[in-house]
Short mmCIF file of C-alpha atoms in Angstrom, two decimals:
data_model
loop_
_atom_site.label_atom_id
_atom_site.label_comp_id
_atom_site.label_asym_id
_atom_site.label_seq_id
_atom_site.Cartn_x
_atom_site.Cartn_y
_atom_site.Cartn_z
CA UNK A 5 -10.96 -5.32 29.39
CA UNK A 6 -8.47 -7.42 27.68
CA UNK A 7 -7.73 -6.87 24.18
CA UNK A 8 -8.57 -10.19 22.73
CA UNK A 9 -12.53 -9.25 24.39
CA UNK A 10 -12.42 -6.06 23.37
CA UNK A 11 -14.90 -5.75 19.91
CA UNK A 12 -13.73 -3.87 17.28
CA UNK A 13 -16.07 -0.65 18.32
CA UNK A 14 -14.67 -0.68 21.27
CA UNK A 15 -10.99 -0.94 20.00
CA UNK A 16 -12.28 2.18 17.35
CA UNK A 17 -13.26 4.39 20.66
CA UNK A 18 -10.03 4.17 22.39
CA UNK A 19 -7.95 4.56 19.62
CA UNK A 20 -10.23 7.52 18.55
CA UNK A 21 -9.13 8.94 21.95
CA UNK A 22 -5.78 7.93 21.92
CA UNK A 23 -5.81 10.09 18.71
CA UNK A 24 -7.59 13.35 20.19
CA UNK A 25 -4.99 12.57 23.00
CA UNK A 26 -1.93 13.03 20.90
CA UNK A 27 -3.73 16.19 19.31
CA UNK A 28 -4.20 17.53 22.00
CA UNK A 29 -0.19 17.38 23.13
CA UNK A 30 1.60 20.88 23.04
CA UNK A 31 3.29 20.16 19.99
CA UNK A 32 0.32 18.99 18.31
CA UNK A 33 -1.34 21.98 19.12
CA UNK A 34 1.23 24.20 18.18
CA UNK A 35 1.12 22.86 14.99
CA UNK A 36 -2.90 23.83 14.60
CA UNK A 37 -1.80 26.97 15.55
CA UNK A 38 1.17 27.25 12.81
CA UNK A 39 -1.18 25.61 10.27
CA UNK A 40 -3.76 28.12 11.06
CA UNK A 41 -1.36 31.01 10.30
CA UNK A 42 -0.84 30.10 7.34
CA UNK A 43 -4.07 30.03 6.77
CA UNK A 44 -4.09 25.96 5.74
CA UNK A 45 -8.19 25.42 7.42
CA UNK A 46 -9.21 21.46 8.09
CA UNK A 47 -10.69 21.19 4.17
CA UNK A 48 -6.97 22.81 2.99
CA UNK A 49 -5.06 20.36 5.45
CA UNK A 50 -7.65 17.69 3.65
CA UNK A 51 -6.61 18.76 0.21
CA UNK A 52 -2.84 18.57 1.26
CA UNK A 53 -3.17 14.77 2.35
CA UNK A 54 -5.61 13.73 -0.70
CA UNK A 55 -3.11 15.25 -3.06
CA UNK A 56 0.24 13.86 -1.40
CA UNK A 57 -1.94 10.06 -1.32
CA UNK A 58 -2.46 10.63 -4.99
CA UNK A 59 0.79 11.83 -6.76
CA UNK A 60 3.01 12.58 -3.90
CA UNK A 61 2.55 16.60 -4.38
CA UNK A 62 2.70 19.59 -3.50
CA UNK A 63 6.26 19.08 -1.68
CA UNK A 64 6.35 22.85 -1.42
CA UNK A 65 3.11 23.29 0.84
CA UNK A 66 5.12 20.27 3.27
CA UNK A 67 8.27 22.43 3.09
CA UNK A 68 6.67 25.55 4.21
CA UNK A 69 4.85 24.20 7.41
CA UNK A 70 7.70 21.79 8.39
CA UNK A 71 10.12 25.28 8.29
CA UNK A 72 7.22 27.44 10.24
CA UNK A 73 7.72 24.68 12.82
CA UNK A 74 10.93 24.19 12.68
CA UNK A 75 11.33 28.65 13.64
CA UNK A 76 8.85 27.97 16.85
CA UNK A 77 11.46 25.23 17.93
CA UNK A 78 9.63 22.14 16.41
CA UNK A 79 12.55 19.45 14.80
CA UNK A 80 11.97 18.71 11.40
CA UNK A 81 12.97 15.09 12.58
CA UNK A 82 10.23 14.47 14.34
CA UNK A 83 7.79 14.77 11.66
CA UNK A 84 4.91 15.92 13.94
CA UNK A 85 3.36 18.35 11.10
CA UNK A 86 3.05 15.49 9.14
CA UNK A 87 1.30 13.31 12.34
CA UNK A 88 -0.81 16.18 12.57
CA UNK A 89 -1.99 16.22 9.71
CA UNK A 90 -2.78 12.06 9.15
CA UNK A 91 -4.33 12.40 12.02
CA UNK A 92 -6.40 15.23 11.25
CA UNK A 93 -7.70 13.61 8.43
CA UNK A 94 -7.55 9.79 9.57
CA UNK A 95 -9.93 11.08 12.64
CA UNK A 96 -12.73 11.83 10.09
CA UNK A 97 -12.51 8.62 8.99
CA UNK A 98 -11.84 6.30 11.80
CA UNK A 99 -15.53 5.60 12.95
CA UNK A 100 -16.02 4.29 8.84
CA UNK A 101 -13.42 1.29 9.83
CA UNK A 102 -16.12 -1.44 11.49
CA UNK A 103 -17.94 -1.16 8.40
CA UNK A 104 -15.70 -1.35 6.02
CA UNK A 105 -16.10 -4.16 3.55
CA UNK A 106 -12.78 -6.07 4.57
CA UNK A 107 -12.62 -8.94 6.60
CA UNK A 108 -11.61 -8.52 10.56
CA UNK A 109 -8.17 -8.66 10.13
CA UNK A 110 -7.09 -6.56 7.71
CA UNK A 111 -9.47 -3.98 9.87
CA UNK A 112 -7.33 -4.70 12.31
CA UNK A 113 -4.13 -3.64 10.79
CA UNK A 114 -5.73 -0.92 9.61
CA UNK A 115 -6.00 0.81 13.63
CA UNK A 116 -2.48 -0.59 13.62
CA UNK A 117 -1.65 2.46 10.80
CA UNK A 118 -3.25 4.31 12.82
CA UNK A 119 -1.44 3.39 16.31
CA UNK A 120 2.16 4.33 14.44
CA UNK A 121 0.93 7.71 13.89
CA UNK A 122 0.43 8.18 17.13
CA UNK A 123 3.80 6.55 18.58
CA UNK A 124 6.14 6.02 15.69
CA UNK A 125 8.43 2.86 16.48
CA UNK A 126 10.75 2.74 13.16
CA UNK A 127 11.31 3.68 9.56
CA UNK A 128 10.14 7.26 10.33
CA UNK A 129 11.89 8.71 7.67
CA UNK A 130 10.44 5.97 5.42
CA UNK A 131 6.76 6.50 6.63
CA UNK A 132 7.04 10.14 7.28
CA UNK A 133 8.89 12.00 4.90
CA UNK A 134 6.95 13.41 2.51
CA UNK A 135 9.79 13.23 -0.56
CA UNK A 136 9.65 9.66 0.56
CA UNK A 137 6.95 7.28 -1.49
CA UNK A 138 6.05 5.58 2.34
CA UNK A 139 4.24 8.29 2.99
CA UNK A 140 2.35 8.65 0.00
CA UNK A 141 0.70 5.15 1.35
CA UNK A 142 0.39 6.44 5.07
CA UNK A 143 -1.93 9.14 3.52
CA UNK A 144 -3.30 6.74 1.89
CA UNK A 145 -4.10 4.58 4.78
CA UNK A 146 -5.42 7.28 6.46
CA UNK A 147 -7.96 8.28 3.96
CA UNK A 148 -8.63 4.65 3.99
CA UNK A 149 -8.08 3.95 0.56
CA UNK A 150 -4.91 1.66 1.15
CA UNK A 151 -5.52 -1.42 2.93
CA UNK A 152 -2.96 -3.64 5.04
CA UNK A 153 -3.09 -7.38 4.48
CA UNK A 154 0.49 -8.24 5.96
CA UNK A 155 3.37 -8.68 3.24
CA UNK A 156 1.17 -7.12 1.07
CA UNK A 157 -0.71 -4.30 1.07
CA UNK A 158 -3.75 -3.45 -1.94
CA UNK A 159 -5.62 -0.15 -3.30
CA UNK A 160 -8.75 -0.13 -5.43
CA UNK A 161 -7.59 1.01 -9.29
CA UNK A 162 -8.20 -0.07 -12.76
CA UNK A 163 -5.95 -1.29 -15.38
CA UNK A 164 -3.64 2.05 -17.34
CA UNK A 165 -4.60 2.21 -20.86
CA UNK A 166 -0.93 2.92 -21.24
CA UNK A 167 0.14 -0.51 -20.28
CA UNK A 168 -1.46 -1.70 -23.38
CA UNK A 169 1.58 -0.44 -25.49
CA UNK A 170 3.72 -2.26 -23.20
CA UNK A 171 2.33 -5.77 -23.13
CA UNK A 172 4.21 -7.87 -25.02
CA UNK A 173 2.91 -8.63 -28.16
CA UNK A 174 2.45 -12.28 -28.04
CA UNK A 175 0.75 -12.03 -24.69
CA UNK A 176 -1.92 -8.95 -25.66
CA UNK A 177 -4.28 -10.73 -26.69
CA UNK A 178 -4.65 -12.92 -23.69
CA UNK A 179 -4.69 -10.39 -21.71
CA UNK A 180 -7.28 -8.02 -23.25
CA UNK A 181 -9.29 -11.16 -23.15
CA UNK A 182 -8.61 -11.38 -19.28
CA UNK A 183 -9.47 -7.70 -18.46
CA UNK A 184 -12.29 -7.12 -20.86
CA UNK A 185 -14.21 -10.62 -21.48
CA UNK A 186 -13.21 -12.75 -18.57
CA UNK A 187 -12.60 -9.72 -15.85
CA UNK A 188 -15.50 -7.81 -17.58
CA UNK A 189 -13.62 -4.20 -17.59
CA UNK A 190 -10.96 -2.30 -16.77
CA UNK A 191 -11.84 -0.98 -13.07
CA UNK A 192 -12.21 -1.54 -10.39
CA UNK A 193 -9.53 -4.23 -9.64
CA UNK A 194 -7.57 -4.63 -6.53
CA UNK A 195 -3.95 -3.59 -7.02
CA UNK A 196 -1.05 -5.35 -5.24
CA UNK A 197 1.71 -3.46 -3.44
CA UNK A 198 4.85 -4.83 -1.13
CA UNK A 199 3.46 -4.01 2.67
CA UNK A 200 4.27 -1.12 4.24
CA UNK A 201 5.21 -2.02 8.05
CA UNK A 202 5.06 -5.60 7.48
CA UNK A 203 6.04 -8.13 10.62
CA UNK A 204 9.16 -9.83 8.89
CA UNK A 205 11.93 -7.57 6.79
CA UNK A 206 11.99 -10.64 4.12
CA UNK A 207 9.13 -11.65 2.19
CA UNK A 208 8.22 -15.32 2.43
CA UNK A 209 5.93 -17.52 0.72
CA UNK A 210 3.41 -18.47 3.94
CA UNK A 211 3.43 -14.60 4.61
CA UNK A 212 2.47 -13.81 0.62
CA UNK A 213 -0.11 -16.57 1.04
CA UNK A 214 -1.70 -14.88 3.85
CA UNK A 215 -1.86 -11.77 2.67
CA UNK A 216 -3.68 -13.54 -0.79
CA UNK A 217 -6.32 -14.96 1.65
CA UNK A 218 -6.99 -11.68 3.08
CA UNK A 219 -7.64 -9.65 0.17
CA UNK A 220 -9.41 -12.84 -1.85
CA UNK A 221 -11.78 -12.92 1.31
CA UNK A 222 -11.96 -9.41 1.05
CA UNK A 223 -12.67 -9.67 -2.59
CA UNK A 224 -15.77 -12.05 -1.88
CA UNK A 225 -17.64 -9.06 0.31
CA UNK A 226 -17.37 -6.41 -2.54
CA UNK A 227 -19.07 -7.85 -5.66
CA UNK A 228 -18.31 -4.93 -7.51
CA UNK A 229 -14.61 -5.85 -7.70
CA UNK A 230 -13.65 -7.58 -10.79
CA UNK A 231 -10.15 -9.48 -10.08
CA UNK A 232 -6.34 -8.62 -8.46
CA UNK A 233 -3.75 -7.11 -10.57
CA UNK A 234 0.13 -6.62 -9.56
CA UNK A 235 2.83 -5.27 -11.03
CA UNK A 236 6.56 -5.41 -10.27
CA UNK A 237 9.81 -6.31 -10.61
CA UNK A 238 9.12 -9.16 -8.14
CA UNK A 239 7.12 -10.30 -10.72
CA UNK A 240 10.13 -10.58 -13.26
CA UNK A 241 10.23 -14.24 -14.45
CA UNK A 242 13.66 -14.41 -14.59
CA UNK A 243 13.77 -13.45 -11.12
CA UNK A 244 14.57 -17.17 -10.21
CA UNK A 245 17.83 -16.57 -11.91
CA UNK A 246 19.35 -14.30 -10.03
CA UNK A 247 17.78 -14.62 -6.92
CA UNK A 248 17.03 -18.36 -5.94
CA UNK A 249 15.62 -16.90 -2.46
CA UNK A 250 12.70 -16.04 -4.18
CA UNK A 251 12.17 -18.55 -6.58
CA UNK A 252 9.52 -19.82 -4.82
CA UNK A 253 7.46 -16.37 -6.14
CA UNK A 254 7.97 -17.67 -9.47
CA UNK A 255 6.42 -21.27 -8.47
CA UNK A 256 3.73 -18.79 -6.45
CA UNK A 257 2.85 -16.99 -9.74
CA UNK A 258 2.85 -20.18 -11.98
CA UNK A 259 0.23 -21.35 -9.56
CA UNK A 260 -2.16 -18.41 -10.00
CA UNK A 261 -1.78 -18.94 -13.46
CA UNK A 262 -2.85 -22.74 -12.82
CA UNK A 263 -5.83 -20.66 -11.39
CA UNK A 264 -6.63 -18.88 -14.27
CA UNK A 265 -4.21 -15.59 -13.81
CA UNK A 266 -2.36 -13.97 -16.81
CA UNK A 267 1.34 -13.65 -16.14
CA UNK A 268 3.19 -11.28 -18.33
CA UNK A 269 5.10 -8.05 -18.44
CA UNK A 270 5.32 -4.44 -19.08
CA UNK A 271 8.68 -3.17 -19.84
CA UNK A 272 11.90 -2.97 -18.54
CA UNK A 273 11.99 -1.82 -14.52
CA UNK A 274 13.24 1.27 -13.43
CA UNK A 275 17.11 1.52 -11.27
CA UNK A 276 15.35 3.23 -8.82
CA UNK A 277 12.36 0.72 -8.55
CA UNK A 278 14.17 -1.23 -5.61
CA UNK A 279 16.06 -4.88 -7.14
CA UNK A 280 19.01 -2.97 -6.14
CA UNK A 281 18.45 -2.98 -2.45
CA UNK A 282 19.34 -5.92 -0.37
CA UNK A 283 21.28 -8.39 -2.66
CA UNK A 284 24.68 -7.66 -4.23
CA UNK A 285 24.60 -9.96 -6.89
CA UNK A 286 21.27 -8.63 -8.12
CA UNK A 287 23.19 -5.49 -8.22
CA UNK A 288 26.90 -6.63 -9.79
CA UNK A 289 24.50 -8.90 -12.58
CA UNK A 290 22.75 -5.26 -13.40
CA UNK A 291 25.63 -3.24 -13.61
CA UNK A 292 27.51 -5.80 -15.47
CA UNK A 293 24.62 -5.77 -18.05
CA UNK A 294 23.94 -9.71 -17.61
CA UNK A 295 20.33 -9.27 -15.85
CA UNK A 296 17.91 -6.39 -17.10
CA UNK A 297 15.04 -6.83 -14.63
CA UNK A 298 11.73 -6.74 -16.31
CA UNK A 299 7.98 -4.75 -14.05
CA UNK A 300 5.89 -8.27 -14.14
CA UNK A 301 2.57 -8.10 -14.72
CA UNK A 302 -0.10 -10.43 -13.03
CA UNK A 303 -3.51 -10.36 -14.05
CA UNK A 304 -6.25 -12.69 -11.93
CA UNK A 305 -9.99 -12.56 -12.77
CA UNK A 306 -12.48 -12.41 -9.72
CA UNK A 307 -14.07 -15.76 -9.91
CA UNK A 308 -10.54 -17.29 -10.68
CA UNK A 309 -9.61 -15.81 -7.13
CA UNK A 310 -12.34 -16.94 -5.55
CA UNK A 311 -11.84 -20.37 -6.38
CA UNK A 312 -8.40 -20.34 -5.86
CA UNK A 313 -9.27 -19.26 -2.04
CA UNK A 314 -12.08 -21.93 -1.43
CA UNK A 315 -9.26 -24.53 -2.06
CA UNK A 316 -7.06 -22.82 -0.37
CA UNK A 317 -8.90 -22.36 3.48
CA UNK A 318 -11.74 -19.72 2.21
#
């Protein structure tokens, strides 16, 4: 059947095998084996990828299986304890995927997580490493509480208490009024991320807009969801400045903001939060101390978003 016929059921079942497939390998199921020894059962294996997904721990209980495979002759570099285990736990889960409350495509990209498990074409050590924060969102993925919407990828969460302190003053009281009165609480928002796997290495402004449709029309089939929030350096105003490739997220953000969005900040970003990477005058304007790079905050109310997306093809 060709794949543009095939339903999405029917797309679920042969991946499903495709999985049991690749478990079923000699590697794979040397790996049970090793796992078993060390007496990590499926709820323990569980507990290993629901802990990495949320803080990126235990490293120790990754370090101990990768070296058991590594003495019965299985490379560390081809990450296939950590394969074993997403798709241990992404099996469980991979009949929930039809029914999800996404729209069709972002489904779709979801099997396409799935897919790189079982045939990993690039960034391994990205996606796969476990001291690497990639694969803190394939376990996510997995446990399908990441969701792929191209150049962007989202997560449920709510807004930190903690970045309360770190608002600006001038700007706090808009936005308590935007998370509280016109949001109507702190959780559960959809939180923003830079896409994992994305098609194109660059971001680009049709790409960011696509990825806004996705999760906006994903937005409008969960009611309970009160708005989008994203943080990052991208979202640095004075990003512009430094980088006139990407002014045009500045002129994206003012125009969520002409939506109703709250654009602000929280602080000063991290070295190690990635502006360093990719553009050397980004990096000689840091270093020099002429451009201290501040996490952006934006802030969008549900039915702000939803309007937004009915004038924009929704």
């Amino acid at each position: 059947m060709p794949e543009t016929t095939k339903t999405l059921p029917d797309r679920v079942r042969e991946l499903a095998a495709r999985c049991q497939e690749v478990l079923a390998s000699h590697e794979f199921r040397a790996v049970a084996g090793i796992a078993a020894g060390l007496h990590l059962a499926r709820t323990e294996l569980g507990d290993l990828v629901s802990s990495t997904a949320r803080s990126g721990l235990p490293l120790e209980r990754w370090r101990m299986l990768a070296e058991a495979c590594e003495r019965e002759g299985i490379p560390e570099s081809r990450f296939v304890p950590q394969r074993f285990l997403l798709l241990t736990v992404g099996m469980e889960r991979l009949s929930d995927v039809p029914d999800l409350p996404v729209v069709q495509a972002v489904k779709e990209k979801l099997l396409e997580q799935f897919h790189f498990v079982c045939s990993p074409d690039r960034e391994t050590d990205q996606l796969l490493n476990p001291t690497r924060y990639g694969f803190r969102a394939m376990c996510r993925f997995m446990l399908l509480q990441r969701f792929p919407a191209g150049q962007i990828d989202w997560e449920v969460s709510g807004f930190p208490r903690s970045w309360v302190a770190r608002v600006p003053r001038r700007h706090l009281p808009a936005v308590m009024r935007c998370v509280l009165l016109r949001a109507g609480g702190r959780a559960p928002w959809f939180d923003a991320h830079t896409g994992f796997r994305r098609e194109l290495p660059i971001l680009s402004e049709e790409e960011e807009r696509k990825a806004y449709r996705l999760m906006a029309a994903s937005m409008r089939m969960q009611p309970s969801i009160l708005g989008f929030m994203g943080s990052s350096w991208f979202a640095d105003p004075s990003l512009a400045r430094v980088s006139p490739h990407l002014a045009w997220l500045s002129a994206w953000y003012r125009e969520c903001v002409d939506y109703g969005a709250v654009w602000t900040d929280i602080g000063e970003a991290h070295r190690d939060d990635g502006f360093l990477t990719g553009d050397r005058k980004r990096r000689r304007l840091y270093e020099a101390g002429q451009w201290k790079p501040r996490v952006g905050l934006v802030l969008w109310p549900r039915k702000d978003v939803l309007r937004w997306l009915a004038d924009n093809g929704g």
